[in-house]
Short mmCIF file of C-alpha atoms in Angstrom, two decimals:
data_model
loop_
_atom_site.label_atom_id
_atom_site.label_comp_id
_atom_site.label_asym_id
_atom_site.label_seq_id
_atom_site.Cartn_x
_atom_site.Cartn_y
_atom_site.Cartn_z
CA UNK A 16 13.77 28.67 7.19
CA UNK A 17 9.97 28.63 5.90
CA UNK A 18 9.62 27.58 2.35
CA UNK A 19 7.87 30.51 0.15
CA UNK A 20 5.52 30.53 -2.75
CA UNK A 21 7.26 30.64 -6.18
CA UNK A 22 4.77 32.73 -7.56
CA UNK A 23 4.49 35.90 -7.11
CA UNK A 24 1.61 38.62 -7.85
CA UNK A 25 1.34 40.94 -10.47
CA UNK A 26 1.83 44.19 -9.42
CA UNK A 27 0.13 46.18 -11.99
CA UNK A 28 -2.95 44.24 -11.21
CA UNK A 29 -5.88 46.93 -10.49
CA UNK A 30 -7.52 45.69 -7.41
CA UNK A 31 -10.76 43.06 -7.21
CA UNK A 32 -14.35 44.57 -7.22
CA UNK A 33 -15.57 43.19 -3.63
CA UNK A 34 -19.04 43.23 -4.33
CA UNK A 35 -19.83 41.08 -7.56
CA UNK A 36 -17.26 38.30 -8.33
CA UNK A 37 -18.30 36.38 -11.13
CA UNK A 38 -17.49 32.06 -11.36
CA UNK A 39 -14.31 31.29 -14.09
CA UNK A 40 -16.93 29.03 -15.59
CA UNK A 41 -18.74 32.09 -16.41
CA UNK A 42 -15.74 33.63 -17.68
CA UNK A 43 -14.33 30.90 -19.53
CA UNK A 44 -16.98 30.74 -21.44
CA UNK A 45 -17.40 34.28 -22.93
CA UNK A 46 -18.44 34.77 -26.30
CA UNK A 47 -15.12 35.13 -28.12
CA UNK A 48 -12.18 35.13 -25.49
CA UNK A 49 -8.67 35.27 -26.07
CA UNK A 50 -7.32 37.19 -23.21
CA UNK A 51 -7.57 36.89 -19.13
CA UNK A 52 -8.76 39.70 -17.18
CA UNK A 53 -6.29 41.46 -15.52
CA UNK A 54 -7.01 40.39 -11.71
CA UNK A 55 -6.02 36.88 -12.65
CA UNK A 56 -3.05 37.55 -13.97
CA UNK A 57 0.09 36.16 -12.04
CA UNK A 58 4.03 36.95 -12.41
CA UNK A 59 5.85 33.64 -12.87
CA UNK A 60 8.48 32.54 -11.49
CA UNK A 61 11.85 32.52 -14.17
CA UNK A 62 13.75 30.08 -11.77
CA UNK A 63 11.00 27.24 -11.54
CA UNK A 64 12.19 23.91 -12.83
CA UNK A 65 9.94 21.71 -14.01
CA UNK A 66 10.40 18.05 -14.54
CA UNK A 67 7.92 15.11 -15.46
CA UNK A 68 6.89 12.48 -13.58
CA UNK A 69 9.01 9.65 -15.14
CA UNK A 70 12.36 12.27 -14.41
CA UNK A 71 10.82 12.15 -10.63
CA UNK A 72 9.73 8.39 -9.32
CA UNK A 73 6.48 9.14 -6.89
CA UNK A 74 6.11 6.19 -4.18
CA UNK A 75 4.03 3.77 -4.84
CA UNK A 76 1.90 2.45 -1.48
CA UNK A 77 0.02 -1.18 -2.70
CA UNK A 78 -2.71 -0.88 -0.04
CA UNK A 79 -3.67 -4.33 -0.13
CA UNK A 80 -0.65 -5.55 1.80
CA UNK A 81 -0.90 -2.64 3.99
CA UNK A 82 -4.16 -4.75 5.25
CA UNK A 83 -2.15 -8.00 4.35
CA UNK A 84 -2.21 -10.85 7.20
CA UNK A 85 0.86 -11.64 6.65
CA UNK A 86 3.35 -10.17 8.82
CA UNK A 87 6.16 -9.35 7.05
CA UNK A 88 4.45 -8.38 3.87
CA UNK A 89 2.52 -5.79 6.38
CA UNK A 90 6.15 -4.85 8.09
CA UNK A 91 7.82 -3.63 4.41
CA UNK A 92 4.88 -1.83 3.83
CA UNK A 93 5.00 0.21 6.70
CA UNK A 94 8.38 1.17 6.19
CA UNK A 95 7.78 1.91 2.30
CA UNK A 96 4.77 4.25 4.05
CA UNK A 97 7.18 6.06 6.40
CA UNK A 98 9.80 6.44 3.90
CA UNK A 99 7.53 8.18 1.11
CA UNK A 100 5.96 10.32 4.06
CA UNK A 101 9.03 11.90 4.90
CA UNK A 102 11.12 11.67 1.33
CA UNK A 103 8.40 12.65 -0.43
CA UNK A 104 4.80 13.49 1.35
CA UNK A 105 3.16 12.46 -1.86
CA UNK A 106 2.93 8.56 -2.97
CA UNK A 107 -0.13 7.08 -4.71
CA UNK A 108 -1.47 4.60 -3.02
CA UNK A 109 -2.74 1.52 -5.82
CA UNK A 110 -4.75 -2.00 -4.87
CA UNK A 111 -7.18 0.21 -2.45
CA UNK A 112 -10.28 -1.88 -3.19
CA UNK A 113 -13.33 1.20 -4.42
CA UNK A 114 -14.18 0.54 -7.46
CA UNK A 115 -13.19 2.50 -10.57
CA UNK A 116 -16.58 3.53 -11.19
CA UNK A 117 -17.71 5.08 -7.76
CA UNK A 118 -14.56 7.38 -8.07
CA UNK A 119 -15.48 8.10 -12.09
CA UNK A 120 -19.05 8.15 -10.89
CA UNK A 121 -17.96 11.29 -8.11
CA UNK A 122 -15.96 13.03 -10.46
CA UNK A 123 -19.32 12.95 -12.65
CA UNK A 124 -21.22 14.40 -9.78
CA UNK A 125 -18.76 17.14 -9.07
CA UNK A 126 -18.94 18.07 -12.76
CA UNK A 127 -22.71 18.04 -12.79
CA UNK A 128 -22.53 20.19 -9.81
CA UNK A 129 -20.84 22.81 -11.65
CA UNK A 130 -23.24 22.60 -14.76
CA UNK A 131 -25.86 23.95 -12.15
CA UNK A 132 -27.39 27.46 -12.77
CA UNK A 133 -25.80 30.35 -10.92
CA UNK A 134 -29.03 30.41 -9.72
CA UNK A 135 -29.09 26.61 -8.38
CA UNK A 136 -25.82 27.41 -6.77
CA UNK A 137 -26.54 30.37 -4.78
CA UNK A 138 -27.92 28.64 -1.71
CA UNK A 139 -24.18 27.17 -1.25
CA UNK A 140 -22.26 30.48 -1.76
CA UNK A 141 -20.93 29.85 2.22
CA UNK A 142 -18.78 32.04 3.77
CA UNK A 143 -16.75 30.82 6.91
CA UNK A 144 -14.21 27.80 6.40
CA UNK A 145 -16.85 25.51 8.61
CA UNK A 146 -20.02 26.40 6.60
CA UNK A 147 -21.38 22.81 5.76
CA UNK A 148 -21.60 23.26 2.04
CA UNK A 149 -19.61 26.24 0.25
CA UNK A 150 -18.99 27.04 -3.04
CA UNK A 151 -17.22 29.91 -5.08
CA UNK A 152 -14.54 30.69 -7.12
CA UNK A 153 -10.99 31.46 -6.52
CA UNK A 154 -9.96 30.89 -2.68
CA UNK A 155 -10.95 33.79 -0.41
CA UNK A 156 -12.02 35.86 -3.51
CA UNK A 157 -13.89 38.77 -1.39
CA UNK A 158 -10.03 39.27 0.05
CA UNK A 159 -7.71 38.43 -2.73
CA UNK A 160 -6.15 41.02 -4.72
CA UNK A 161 -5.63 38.13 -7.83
CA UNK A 162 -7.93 35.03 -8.73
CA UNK A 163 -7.09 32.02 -9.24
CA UNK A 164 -8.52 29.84 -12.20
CA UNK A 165 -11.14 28.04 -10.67
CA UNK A 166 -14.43 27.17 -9.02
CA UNK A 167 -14.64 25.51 -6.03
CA UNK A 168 -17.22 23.25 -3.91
CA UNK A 169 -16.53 22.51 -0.53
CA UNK A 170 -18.56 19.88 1.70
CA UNK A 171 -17.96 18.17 5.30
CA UNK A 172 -19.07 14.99 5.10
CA UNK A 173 -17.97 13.91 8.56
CA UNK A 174 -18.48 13.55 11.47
CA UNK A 175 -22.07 14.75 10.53
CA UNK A 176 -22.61 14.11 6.51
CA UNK A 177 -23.55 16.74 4.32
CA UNK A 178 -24.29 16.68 0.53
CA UNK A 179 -25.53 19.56 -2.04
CA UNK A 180 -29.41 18.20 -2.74
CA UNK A 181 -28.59 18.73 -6.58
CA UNK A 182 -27.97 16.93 -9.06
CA UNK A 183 -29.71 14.33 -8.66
CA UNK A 184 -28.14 10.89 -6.77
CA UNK A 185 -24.81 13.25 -5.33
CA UNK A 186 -26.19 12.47 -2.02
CA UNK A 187 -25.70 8.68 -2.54
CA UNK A 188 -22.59 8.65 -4.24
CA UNK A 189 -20.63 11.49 -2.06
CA UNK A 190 -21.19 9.22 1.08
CA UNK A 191 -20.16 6.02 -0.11
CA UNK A 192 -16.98 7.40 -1.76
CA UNK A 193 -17.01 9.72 1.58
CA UNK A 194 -16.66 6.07 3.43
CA UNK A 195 -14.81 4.41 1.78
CA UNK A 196 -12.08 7.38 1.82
CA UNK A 197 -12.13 7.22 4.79
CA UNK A 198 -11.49 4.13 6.02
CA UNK A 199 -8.83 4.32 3.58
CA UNK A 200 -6.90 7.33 5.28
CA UNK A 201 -7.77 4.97 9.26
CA UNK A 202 -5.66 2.79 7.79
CA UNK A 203 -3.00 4.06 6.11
CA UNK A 204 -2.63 6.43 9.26
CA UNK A 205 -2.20 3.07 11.34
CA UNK A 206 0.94 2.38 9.52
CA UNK A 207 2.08 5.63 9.33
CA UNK A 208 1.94 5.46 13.05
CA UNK A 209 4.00 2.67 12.93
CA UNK A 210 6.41 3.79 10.84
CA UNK A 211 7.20 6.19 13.56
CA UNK A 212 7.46 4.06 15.99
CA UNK A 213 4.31 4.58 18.09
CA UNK A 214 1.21 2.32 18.79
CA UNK A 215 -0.67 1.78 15.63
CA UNK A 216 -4.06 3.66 17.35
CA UNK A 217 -2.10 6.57 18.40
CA UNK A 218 -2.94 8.86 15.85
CA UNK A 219 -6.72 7.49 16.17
CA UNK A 220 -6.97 8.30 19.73
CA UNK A 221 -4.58 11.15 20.15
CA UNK A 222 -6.60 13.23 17.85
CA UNK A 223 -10.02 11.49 18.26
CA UNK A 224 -10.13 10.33 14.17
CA UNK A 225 -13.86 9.22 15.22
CA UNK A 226 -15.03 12.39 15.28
CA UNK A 227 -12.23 13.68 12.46
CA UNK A 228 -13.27 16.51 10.17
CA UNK A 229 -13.38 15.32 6.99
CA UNK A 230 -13.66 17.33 4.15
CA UNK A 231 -14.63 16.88 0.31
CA UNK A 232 -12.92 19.94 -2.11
CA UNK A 233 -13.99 19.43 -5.65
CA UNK A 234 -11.89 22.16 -8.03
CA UNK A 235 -13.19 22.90 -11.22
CA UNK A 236 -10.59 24.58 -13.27
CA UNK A 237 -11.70 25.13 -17.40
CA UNK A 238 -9.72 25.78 -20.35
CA UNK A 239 -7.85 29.23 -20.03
CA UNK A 240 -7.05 31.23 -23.29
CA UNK A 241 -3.51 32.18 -21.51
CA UNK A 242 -2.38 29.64 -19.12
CA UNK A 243 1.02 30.91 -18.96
CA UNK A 244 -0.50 33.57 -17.16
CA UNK A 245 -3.09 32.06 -14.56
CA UNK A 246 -2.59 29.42 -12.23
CA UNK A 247 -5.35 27.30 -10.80
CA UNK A 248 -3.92 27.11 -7.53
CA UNK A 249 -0.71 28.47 -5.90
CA UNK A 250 1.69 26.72 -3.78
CA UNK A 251 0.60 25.64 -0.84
CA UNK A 252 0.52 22.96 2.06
CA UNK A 253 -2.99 21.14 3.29
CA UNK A 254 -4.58 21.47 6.36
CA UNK A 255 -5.30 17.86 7.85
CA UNK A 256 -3.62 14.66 8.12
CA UNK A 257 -3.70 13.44 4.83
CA UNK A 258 -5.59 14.74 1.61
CA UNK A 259 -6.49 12.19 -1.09
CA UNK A 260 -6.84 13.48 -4.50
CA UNK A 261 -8.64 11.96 -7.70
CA UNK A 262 -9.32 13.85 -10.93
CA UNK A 263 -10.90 12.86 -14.38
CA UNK A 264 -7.62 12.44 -16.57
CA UNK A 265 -6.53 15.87 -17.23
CA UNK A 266 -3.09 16.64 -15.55
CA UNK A 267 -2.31 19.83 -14.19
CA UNK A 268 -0.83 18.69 -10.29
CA UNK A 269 2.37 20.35 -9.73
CA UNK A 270 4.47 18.80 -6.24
CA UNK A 271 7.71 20.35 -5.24
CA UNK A 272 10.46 17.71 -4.24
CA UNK A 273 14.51 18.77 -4.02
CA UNK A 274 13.35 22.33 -4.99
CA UNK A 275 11.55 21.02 -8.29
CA UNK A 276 8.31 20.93 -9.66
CA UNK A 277 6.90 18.01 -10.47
CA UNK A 278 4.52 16.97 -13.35
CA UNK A 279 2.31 14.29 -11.40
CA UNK A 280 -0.35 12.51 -13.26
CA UNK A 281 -0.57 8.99 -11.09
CA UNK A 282 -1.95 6.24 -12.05
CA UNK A 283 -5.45 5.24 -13.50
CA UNK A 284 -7.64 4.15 -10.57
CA UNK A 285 -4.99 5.36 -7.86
CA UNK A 286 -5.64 7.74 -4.95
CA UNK A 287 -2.80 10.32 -4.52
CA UNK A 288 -1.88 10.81 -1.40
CA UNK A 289 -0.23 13.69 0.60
CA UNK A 290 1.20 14.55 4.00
CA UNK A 291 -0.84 17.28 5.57
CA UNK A 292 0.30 20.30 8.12
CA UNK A 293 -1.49 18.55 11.12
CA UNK A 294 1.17 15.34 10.52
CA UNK A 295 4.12 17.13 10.20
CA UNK A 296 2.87 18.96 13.53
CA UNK A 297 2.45 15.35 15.26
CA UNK A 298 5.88 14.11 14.33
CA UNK A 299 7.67 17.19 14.93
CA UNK A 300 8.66 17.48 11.48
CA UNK A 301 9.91 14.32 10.61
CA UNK A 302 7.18 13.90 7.81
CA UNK A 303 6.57 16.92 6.32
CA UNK A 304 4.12 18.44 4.16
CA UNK A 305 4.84 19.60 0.72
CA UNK A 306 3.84 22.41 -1.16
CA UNK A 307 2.29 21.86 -4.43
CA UNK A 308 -0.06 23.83 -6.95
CA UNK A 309 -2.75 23.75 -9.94
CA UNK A 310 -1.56 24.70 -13.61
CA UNK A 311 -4.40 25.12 -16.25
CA UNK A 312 -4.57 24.56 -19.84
CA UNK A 313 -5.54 26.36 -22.82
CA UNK A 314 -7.13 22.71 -24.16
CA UNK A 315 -9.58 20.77 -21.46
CA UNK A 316 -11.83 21.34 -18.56
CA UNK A 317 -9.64 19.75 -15.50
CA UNK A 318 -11.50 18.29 -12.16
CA UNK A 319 -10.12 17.20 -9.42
CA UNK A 320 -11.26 16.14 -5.81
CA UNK A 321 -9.35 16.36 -2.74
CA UNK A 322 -10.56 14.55 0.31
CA UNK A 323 -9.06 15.48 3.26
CA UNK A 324 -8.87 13.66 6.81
CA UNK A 325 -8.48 15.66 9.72
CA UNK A 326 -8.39 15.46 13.40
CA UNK A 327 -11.79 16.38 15.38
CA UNK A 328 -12.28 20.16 15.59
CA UNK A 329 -11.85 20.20 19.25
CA UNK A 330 -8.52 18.99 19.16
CA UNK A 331 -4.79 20.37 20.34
CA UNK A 332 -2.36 18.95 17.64
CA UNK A 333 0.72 18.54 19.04
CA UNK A 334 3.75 16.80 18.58
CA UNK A 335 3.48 13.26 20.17
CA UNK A 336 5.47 13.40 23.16
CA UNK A 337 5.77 9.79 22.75
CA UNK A 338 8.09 10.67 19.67
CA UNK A 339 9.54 13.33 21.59
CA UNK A 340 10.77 10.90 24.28
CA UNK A 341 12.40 8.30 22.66
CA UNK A 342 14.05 10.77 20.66
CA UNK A 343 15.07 13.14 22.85
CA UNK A 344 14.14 16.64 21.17
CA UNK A 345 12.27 19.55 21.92
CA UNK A 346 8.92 19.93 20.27
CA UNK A 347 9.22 21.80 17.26
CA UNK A 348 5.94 23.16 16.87
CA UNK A 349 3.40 24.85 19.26
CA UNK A 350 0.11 23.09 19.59
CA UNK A 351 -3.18 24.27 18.35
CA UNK A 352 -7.16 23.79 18.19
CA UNK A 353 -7.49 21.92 15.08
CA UNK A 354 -10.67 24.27 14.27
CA UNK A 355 -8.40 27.45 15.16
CA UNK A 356 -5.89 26.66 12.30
CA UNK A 357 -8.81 26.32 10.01
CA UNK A 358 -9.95 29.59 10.35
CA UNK A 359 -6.20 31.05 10.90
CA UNK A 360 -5.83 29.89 7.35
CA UNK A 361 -9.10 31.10 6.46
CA UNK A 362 -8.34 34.59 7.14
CA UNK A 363 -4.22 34.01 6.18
CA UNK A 364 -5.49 33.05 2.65
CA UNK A 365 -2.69 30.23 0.70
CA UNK A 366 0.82 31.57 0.72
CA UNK A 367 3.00 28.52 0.91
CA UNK A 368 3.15 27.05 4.41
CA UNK A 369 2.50 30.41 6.01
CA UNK A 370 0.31 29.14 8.63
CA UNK A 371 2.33 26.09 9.76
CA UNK A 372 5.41 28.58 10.01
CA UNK A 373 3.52 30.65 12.76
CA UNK A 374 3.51 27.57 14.73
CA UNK A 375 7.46 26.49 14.31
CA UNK A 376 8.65 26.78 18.11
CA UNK A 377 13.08 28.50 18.10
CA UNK A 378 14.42 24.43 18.29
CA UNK A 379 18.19 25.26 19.50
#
């Protein structure tokens, strides 16, 4: 059965105004607010649980031995990998090797991106999912009924590199963090291949990770005067492989695991790490991904960058039949264009894992 957004909208919430939709930084900082406007006001959930981190243990992934030359070191690493991909779909991965302050030094980028004039950030107001840099607020705002707390900025930085030309040195630091994430996410889906008993490369070929879309999400989400009331983002899955995430300290990360919520802050210098709909797709559902979601504050300006790694556009995810084989099953899901599903959740906005339900194949 598909798994469904806890969260559900107000429903005396007027409509949005298509034509004008102003950023949250603008409206955060209005002379003198106390209350949110009415279109970003969303009806909790009374049965959420929420726990904290130390209630829930995350995996912890220690890179370096991932890379490790020695053999069995390498071996219990892989199988730590595949069992927090499919227990969890969330583990922070520690000992990665980029240095503390390229990843402060990108946060500080993405925040002086969002000090920009409305006017400096016009250019970048993109429309389509594939637009090469796109900024905004909310999600989809020209089609959501409710906002969500936040600005966004949105850049594909492979397999052709892209970069906003303000402020000043974003160019230079984006890539190298850009690279270095990404050889990152080569590696750990080497042993994630593993773990599932295929050739390490599979993944890399099947899905042609040379030309993988990767993609740079920075969220800006500032205080909120009723935070009990907004929600940064909603549940939902990623699109991709695997999305790394970074932020500058705040918390606000939500992940559901054994129908809780999760307070995840991770720890200093650490990449967190997530399953994306494109791997549960390749191993038929053994490693799934996990919904999760953005709570604000009424205290701190929260950023946060997610970096995901995808296949290339141009190609079918599918479960491996490789997998399918050796286990003897019928493929759960139907394939798909990788750049189809990006613009089928484009149009779907976030609802949970809406769009990776539409693919679930009747598995008697």
């Amino acid at each position: 059965m598909a798994e469904t957004a806890s969260l559900q909208v107000s429903s005396h919430a007027p409509l949005a105004q298509p034509q004008k939709i102003t950023s949250i930084k603008t409206i955060s900082e209005s002379p003198g607010l106390t209350s949110i406007p009415s279109t970003y006001i969303f009806t909790p959930n009374p049965d959420d649980q929420v726990i904290s981190e130390k209630e829930a243990s995350l995996p912890i992934i220690d890179y370096s031995l991932l890379t490790s030359a020695n053999t069995d070191e390498r071996s219990k690493i892989v199988n730590e990998l595949g069992k927090a991909c499919q227990d969890w779909g969330f583990f922070m991965v520690i000992n990665h090797g980029v240095p503390e302050s390229l990843m402060r030094s990108m946060i500080d980028m993405c925040g002086g991106f969002f000090d920009l004039s409305e006017e400096d950030k016009e250019e970048y107001r993109g429309k389509h999912v594939l637009d090469p840099i796109r900024c905004g607020t909310s999600f989809n705002a020209s089609a959501e009924k409710i906002f969500f707390w936040k600005d966004f900025l949105k850049i594909l930085s492979h397999p052709v590199f892209h970069s906003p030309s303000k402020p000043s040195g974003f160019s230079e630091t984006s890539l190298e963090y850009s690279q270095r994430a990404r050889e990152i996410a080569r590696e750990l889906l080497k042993g994630i291949s593993e773990s599932l008993g295929l050739e390490a490369n599979y993944i890399e070929k099947a899905l042609n990770l040379e030309e993988g879309l990767q993609v740079i999400a920075a969220n800006f989400y500032p205080p909120c005067p009723q935070p009990e009331l907004a929600m940064g983002m909603p549940p939902h899955s990623d699109h991709g492989l695997l999305s790394f995430l970074i932020h500058n300290g705040i918390s606000g990360l939500q992940v559901q695991h054994e129908g809780k919520w999760v307070n995840v802050h991770g720890i200093p210098n650490s990449f967190l790490v997530n399953n994306g709909d494109h791997l549960e797709i390749l191993s038929n559902g053994k490693y799934r991904s996990v919904l999760h979601r953005a709570v604000v504050n009424n205290k701190a300006t929260r950023i946060s960058i997610a970096t995901v790694q995808g296949p290339s556009l141009d190609s079918i995810v599918r479960p491996a039949e490789e997998l399918l084989a050796r286990e003897r099953k019928a493929p759960a899901y139907t394939g798909m264009k990788y750049k189809e599903y990006l613009e089928l959740q484009q149009s779907n906005n976030l609802d949970g894992k809406l769009n990776l339900d539409r693919l679930r194949n009747q598995v008697v």
